[in-house]
Coordinates of C-alpha atoms and ligand atoms in Angstrom, one line a residue:
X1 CA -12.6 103.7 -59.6
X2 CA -13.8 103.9 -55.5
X3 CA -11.4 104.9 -53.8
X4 CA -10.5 102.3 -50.9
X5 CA -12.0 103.3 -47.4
X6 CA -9.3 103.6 -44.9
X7 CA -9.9 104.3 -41.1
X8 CA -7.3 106.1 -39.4
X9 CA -7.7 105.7 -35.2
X10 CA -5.4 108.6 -34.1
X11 CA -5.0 112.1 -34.9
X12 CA -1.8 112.3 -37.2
X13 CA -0.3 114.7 -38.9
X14 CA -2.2 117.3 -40.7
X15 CA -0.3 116.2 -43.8
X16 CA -0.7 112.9 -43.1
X17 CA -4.4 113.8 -43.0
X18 CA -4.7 115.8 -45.9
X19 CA -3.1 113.3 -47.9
X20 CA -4.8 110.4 -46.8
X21 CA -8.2 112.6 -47.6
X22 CA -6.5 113.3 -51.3
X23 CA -6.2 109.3 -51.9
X24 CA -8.7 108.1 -50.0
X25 CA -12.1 107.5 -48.7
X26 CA -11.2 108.5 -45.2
X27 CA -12.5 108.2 -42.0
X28 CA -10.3 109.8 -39.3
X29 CA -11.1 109.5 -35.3
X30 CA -10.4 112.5 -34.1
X31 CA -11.2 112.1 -31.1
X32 CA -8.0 110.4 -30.9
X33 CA -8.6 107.8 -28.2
X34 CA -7.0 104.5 -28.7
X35 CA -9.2 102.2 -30.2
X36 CA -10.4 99.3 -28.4
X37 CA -11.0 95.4 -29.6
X38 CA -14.7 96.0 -30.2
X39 CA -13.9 99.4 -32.4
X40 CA -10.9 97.4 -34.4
X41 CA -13.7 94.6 -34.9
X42 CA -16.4 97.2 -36.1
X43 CA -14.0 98.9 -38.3
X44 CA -13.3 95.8 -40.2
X45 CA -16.6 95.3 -41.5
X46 CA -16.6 99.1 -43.0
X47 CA -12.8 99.7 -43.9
X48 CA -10.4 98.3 -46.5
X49 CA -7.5 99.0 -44.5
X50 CA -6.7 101.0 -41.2
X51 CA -3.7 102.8 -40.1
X52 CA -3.7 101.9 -36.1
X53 CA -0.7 103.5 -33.7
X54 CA 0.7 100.8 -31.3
X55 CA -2.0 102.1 -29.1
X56 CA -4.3 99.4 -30.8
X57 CA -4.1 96.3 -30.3
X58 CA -4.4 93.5 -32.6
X59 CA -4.5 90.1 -30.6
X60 CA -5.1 86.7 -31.9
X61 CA -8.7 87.2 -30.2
X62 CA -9.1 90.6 -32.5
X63 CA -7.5 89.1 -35.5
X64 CA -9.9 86.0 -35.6
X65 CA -12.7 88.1 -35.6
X66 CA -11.9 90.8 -38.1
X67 CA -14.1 90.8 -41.0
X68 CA -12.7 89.6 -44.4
X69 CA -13.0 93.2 -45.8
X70 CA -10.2 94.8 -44.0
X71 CA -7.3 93.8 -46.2
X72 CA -4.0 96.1 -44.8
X73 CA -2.8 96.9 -41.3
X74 CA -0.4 100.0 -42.6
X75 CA 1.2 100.5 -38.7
X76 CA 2.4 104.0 -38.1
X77 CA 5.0 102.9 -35.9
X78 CA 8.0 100.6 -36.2
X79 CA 7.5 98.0 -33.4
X80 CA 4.6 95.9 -34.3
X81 CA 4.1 94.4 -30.8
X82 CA 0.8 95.5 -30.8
X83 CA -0.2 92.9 -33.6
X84 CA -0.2 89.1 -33.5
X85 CA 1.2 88.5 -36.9
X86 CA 0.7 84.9 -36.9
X87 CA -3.0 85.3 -36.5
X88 CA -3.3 88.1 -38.8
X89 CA -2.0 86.2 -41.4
X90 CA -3.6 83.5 -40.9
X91 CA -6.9 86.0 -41.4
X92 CA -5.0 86.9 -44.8
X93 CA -4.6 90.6 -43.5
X94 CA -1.5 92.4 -45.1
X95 CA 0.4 94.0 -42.4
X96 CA 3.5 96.6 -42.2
X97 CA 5.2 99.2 -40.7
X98 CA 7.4 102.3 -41.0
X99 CA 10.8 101.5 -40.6
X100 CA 13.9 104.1 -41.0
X101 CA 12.2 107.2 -41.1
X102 CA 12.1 107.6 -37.1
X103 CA 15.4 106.1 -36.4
X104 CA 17.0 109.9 -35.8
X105 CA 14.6 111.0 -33.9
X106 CA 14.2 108.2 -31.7
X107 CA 18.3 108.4 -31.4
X108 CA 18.0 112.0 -30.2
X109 CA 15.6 111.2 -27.8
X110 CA 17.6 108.5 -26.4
X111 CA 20.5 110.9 -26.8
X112 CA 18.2 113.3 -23.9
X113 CA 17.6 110.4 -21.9
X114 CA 21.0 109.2 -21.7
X115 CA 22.2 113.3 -20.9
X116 CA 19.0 113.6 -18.5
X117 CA 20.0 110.7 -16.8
X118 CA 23.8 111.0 -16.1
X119 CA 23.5 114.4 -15.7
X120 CA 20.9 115.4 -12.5
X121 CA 18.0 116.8 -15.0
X122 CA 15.3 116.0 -13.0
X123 CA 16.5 117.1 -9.6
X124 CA 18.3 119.9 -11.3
X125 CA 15.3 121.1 -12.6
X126 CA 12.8 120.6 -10.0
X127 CA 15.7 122.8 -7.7
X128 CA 15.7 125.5 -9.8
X129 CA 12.1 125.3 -10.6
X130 CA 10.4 125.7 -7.1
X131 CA 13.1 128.3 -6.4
X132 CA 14.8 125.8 -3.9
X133 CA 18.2 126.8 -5.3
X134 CA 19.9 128.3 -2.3
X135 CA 23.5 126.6 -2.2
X136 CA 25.9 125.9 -4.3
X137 CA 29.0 123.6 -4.1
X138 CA 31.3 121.8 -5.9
X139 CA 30.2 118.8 -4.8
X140 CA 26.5 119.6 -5.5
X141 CA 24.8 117.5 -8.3
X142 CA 27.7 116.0 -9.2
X143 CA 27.1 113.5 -12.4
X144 CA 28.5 110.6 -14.7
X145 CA 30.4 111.8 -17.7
X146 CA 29.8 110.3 -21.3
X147 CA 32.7 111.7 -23.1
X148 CA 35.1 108.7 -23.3
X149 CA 32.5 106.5 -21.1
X150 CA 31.8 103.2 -22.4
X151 CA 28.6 102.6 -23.9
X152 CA 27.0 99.2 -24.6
X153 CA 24.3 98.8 -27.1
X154 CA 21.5 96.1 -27.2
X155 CA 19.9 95.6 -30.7
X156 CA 21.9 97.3 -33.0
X157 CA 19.5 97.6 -35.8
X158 CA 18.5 101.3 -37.6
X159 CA 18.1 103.0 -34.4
X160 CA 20.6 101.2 -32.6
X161 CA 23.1 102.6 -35.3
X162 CA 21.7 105.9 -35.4
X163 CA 22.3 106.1 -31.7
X164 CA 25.6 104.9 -31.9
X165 CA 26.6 107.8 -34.7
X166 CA 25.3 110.4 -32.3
X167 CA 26.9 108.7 -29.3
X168 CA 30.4 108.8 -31.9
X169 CA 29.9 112.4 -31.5
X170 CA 30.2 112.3 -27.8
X171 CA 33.7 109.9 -28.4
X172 CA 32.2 107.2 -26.7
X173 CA 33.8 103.9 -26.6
X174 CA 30.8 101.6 -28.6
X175 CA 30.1 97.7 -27.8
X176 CA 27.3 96.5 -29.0
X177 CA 25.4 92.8 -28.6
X178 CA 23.0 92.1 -31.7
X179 CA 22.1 88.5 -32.8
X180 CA 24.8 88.4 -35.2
X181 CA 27.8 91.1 -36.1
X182 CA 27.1 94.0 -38.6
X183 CA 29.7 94.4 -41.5
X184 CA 32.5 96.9 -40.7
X185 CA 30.6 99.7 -42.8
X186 CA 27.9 99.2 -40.4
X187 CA 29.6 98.8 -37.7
X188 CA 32.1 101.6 -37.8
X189 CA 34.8 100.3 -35.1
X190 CA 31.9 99.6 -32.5
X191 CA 33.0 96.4 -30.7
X192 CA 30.7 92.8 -30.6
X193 CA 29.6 90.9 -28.6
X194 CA 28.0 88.0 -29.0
X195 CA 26.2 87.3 -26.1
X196 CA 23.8 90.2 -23.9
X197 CA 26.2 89.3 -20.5
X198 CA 29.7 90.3 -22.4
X199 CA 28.4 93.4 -23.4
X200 CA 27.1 94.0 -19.8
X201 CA 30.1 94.2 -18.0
X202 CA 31.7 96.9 -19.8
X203 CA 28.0 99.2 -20.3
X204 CA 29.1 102.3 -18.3
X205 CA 26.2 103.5 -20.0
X206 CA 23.5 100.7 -21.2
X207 CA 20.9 101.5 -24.3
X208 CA 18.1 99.2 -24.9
X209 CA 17.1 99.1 -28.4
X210 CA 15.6 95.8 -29.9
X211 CA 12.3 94.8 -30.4
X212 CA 9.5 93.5 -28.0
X213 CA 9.2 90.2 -27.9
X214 CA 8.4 86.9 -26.1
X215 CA 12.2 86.3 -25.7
X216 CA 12.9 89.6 -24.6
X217 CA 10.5 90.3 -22.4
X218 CA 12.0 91.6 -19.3
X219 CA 15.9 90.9 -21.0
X220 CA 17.0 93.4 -17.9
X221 CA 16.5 91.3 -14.8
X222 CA 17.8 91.5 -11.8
X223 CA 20.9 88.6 -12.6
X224 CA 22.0 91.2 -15.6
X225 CA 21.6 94.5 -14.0
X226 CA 23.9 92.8 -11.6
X227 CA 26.3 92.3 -14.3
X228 CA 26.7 96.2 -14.9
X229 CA 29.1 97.7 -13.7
X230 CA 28.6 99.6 -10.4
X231 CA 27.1 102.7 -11.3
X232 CA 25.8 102.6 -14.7
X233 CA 23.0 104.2 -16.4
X234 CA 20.6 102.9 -18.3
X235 CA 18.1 104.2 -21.1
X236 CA 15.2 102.0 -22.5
X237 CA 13.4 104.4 -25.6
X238 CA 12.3 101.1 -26.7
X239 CA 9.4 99.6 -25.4
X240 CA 9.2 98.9 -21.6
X241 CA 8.7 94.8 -21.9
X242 CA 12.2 94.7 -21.6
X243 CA 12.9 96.0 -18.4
X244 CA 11.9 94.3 -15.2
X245 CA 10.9 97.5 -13.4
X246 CA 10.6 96.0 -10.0
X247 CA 14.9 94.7 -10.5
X248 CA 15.4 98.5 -11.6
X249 CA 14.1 99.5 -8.7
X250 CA 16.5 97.3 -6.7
X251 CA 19.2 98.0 -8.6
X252 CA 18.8 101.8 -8.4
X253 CA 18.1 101.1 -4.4
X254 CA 21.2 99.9 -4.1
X255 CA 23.8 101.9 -6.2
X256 CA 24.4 99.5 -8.9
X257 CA 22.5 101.3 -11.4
X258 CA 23.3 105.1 -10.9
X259 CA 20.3 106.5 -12.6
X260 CA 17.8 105.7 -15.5
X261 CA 16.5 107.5 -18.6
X262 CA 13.4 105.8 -19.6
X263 CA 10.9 106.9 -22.6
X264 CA 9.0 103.5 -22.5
X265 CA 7.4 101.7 -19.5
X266 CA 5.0 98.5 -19.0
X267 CA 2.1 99.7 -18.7
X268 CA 1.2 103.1 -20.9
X269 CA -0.1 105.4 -20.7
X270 CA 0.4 105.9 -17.0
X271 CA 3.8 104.7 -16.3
X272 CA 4.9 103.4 -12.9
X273 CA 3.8 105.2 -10.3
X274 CA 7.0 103.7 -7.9
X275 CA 9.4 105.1 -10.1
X276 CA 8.4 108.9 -9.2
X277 CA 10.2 108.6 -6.0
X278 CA 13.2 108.4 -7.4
X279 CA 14.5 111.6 -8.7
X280 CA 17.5 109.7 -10.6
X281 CA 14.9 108.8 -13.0
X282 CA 14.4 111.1 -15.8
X283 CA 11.0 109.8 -17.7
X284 CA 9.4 111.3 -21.0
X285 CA 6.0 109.9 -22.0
X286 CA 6.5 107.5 -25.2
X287 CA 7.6 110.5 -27.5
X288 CA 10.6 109.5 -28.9
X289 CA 9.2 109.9 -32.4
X290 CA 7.2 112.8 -31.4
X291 CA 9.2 115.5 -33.9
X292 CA 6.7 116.9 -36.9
X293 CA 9.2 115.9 -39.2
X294 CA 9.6 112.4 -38.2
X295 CA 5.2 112.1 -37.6
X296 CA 5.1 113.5 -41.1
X297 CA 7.7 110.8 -42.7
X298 CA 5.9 108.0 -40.4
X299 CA 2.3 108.8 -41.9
X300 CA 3.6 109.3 -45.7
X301 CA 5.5 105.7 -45.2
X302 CA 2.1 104.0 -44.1
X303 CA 0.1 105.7 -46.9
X304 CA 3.3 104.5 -49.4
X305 CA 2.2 101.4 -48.1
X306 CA -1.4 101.2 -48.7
X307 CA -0.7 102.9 -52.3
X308 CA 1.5 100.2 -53.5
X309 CA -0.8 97.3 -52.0
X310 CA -3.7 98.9 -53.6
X311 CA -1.8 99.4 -57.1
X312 CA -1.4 95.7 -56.9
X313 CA 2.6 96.1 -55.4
X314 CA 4.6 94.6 -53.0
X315 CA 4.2 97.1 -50.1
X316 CA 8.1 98.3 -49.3
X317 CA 6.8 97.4 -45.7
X318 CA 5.8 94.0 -45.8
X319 CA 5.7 92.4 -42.5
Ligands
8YV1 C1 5.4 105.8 -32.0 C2 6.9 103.7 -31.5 O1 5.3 107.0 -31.2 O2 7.2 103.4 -33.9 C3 7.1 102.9 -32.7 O3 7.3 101.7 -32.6 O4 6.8 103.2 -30.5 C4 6.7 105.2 -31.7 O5 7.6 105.7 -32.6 C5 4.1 105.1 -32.0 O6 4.2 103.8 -32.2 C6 3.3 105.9 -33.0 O7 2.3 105.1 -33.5

């Protein structure tokens, strides 16, 4: 039997590779630049499925003009933002992602950003770094403690929870808002909240981590950072649609929000060049599943995926 040709737009894993080449007729960009609408469009005609990043973009216009070949999307990433589902299915384009296996590392990365944040790293750092360290006080770099702090969670889903087990570690008091409570297993003593502005007012510490979409888009405006209270920190290792970034600013400007830990911006790559400015900002590039454990587990998932829609299965991923 042919094998299925399957294009793969970014450089993953070398196991990821290998395997792929094992089970497939594979193409693999290695070049590794994001691939643009025309390239998705090409692809189609050639490939029987691709496995994109959320660096590619499949938008209703894409979607309506992929060729009938391409049968399977199988994402290697969790949030499927990137891909009008609607109009893919509508094209009859099976479409999934890989859920659970980057949930710990995405915590621990939250985890940094959260410690970063709170605790100076990026001033801290640079002071050492550029051999400005020439004082020292006890009232020098003084930071926000998370041991016994209150820590509100948006989206408590499998990172959410994975977040909040590390977090346990650190005895923080948990509240979480998600649409609807988790069962006590789940939600191991953490306290609900069933709307986003309840939970605000008692986020010492506030950690975004739902999905991207229309109705969350910018969910942290400058009415809810308001609602914090004075002095909290914030950390988005979601995606960066939910944060108004311009009420961020303000709200950092003014006090109300002490410092921020952000993995994810609005536009990326690049970033916001306003936030540089602002050394209470500690800022990792989009990494938070960046471990070569996790990028292997993310790449096997998505090939899981395409081997159980080709052996006539029920991907475990279907979107
Ligand atoms: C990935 C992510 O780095 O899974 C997601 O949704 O944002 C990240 O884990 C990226 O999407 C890899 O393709």
């Amino acid at each position: 039997m042919t094998k299925p040709r399957l294009w793969i737009t970014r450089r993953l894993s070398d196991a990821t590779i290998a395997r792929a080449m094992r089970d497939y007729d594979t193409v693999v960009n290695h070049a590794d630049t994001p691939g643009g609408a025309e390239d998705l469009i090409a692809a189609s005609a050639d490939f029987d499925a691709i496995i994109p990043c959320h660096s590619e973009h499949f938008s209703a216009e894409v979607a309506a003009q992929l060729d009938p070949r391409l049968k399977i999307i199988a994402n290697h990433s969790v949030g499927v933002d990137h891909c009008d589902l609607p109009s893919l299915k509508a094209q009859g384009i099976a479409v999934t992602n890989t859920p659970d296996v980057l949930s710990d590392a995405t915590a621990e990365l939250a985890m940094l950003l959260m410690l970063g944040a709170a605790r100076n790293a990026v001033a801290g750092d640079r002071t050492v770094r550029t051999g400005a360290w020439d004082f020292w006080s006890p009232s020098f770099m003084v930071g926000k403690q998370v041991t016994g702090a209150r820590l509100g969670i948006i989206g408590m889903g499998r990172v959410g929870r994975a977040f909040a087990a590390k977090a346990r570690g650190f005895d923080m008091d948990i509240h979480y808002y998600n649409r609807s409570p988790l069962p006590d297993a789940q939600a191991q003593g953490a306290t609900y909240h069933d709307t986003v502005e309840s939970l605000l007012g008692v986020a010492d510490f506030l950690s975004l981590h739902c999905p991207a979409t229309p109705d969350t888009m910018d969910l942290m405006n400058a009415e809810r950072f308001a609602l914090l209270p004075p002095g909290a920190v914030i950390v988005n290792s979601a995606r960066g649609a939910l944060v108004d970034e311009d009420a961020l600013l303000a709200a950092l400007g003014t006090g109300q929000v002490a410092a921020a830990g952000l993995d994810c911006f609005k536009v990326e790559p690049g970033g916001n060049p306003a936030f540089a400015a602002h050394e209470n900002i500690f800022m990792l590039p989009h990494i938070g599943s960046a471990t070569t454990r996790t990028r292997d587990a993310m790449g096997f998932r998505a090939l899981e995926n395409l081997d159980a829609f080709f052996a006539g299965k029920t991907p475990k991923d279907l979107l």
